[in-house]
PDB file of C-alpha atoms in Angstrom:
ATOM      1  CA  UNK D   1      -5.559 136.801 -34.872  1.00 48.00           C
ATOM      2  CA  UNK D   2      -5.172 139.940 -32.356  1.00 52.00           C
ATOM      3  CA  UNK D   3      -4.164 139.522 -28.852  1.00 52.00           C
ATOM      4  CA  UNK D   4      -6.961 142.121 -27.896  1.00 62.00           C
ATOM      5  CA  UNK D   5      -9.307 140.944 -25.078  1.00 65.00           C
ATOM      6  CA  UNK D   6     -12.681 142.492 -25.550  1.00 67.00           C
ATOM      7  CA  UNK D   7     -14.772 143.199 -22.530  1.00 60.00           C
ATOM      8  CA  UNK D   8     -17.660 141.171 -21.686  1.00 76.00           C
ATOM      9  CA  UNK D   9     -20.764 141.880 -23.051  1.00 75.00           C
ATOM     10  CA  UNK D  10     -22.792 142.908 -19.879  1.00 72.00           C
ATOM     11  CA  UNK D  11     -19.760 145.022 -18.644  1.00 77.00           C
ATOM     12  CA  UNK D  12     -19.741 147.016 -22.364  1.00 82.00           C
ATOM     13  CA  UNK D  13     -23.364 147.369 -21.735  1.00 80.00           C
ATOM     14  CA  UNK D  14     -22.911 148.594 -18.726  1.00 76.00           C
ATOM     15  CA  UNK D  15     -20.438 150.630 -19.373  1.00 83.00           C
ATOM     16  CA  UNK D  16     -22.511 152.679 -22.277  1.00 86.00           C
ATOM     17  CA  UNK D  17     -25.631 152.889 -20.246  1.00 80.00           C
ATOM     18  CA  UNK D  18     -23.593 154.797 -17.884  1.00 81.00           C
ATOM     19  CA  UNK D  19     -21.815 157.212 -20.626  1.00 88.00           C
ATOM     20  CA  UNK D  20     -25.500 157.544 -21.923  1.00 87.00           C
ATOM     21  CA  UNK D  21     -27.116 158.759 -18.722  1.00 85.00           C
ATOM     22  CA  UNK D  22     -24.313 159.206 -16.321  1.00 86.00           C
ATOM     23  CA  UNK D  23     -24.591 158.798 -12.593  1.00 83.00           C
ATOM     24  CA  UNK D  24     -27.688 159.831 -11.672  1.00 88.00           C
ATOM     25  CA  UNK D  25     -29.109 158.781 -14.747  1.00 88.00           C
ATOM     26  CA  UNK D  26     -28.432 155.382 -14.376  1.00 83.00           C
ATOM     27  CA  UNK D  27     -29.563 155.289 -10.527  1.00 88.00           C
ATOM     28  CA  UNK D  28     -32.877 156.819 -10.940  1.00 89.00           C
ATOM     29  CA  UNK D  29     -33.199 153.926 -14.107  1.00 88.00           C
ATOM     30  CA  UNK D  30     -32.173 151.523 -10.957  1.00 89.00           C
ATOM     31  CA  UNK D  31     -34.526 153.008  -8.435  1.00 90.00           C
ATOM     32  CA  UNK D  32     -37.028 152.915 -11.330  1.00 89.00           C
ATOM     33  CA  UNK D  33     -36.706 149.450 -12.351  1.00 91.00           C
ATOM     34  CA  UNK D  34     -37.118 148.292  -8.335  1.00 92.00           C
ATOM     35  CA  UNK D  35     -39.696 150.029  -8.039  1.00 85.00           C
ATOM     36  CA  UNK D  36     -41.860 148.525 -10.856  1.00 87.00           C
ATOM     37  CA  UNK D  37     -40.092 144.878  -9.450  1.00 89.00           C
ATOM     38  CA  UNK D  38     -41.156 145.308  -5.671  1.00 85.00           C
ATOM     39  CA  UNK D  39     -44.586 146.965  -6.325  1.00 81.00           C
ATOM     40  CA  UNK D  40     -45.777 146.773  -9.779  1.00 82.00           C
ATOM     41  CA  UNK D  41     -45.111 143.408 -10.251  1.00 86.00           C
ATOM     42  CA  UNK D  42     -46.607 141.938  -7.028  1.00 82.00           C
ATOM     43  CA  UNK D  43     -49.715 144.268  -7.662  1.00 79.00           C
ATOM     44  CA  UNK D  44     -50.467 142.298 -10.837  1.00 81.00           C
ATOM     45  CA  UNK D  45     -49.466 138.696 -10.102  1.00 85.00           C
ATOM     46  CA  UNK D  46     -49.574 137.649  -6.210  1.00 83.00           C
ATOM     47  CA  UNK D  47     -51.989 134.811  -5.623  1.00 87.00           C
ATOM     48  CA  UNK D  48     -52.485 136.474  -2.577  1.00 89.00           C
ATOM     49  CA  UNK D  49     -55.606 139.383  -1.940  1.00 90.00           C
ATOM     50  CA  UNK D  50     -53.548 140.989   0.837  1.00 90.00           C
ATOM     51  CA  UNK D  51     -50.760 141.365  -0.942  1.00 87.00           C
ATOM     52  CA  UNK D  52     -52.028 142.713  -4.256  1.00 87.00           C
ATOM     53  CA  UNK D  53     -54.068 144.972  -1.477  1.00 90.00           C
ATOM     54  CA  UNK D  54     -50.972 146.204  -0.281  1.00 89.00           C
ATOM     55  CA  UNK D  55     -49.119 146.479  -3.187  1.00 85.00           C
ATOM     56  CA  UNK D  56     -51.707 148.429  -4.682  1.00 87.00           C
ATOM     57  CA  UNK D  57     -52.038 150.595  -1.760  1.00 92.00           C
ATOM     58  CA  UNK D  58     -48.340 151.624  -2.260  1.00 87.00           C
ATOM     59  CA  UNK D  59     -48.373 152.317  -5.319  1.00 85.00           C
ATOM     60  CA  UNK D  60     -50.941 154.019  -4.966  1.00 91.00           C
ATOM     61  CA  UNK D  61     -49.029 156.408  -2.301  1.00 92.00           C
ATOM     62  CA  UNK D  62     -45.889 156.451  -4.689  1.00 87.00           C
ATOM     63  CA  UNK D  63     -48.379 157.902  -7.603  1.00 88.00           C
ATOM     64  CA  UNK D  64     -49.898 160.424  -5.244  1.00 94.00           C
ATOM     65  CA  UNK D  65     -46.334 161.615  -4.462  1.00 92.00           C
ATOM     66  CA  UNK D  66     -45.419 162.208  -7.817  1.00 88.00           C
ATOM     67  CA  UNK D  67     -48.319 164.029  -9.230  1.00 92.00           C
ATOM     68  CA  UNK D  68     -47.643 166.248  -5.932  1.00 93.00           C
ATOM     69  CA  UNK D  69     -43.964 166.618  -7.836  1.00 90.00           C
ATOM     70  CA  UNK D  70     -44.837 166.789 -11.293  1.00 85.00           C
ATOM     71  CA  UNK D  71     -48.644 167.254 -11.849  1.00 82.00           C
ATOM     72  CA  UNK D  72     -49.835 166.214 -14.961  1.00 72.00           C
TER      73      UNK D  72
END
């Protein structure tokens, strides 16, 4: 048997998502990812009208704003 700790799994992972993309990478896959969790999400599957209204609306802006970027 070795003495060798190995790292936790969600630390190696982690840890190789940030060699794979680096910095920035990894915080526009962040900004990304809370994006789609605080407006994509609630668009789709809020009980509520107003709030699929709203979430909609925003995302709606956010989509707007990037074909201004990076038309397509």
């Amino acid at each position: 048997m070795s003495n060798e700790s190995r790292p936790e799994p969600t630390v190696s992972l982690l840890r190789e998502a940030l060699e794979l993309l680096g910095p920035v990478g990894l915080l526009v896959l962040v900004a990304v990812l809370l994006v789609f969790a605080g407006v994509v999400l609630p668009t789709i599957w809020s009980r509520h009208a107003y709030r699929r209204s709203a979430a909609r609306s925003t995302l709606n802006t956010l989509l707007r704003a990037l074909r201004r970027l990076y038309p397509f």
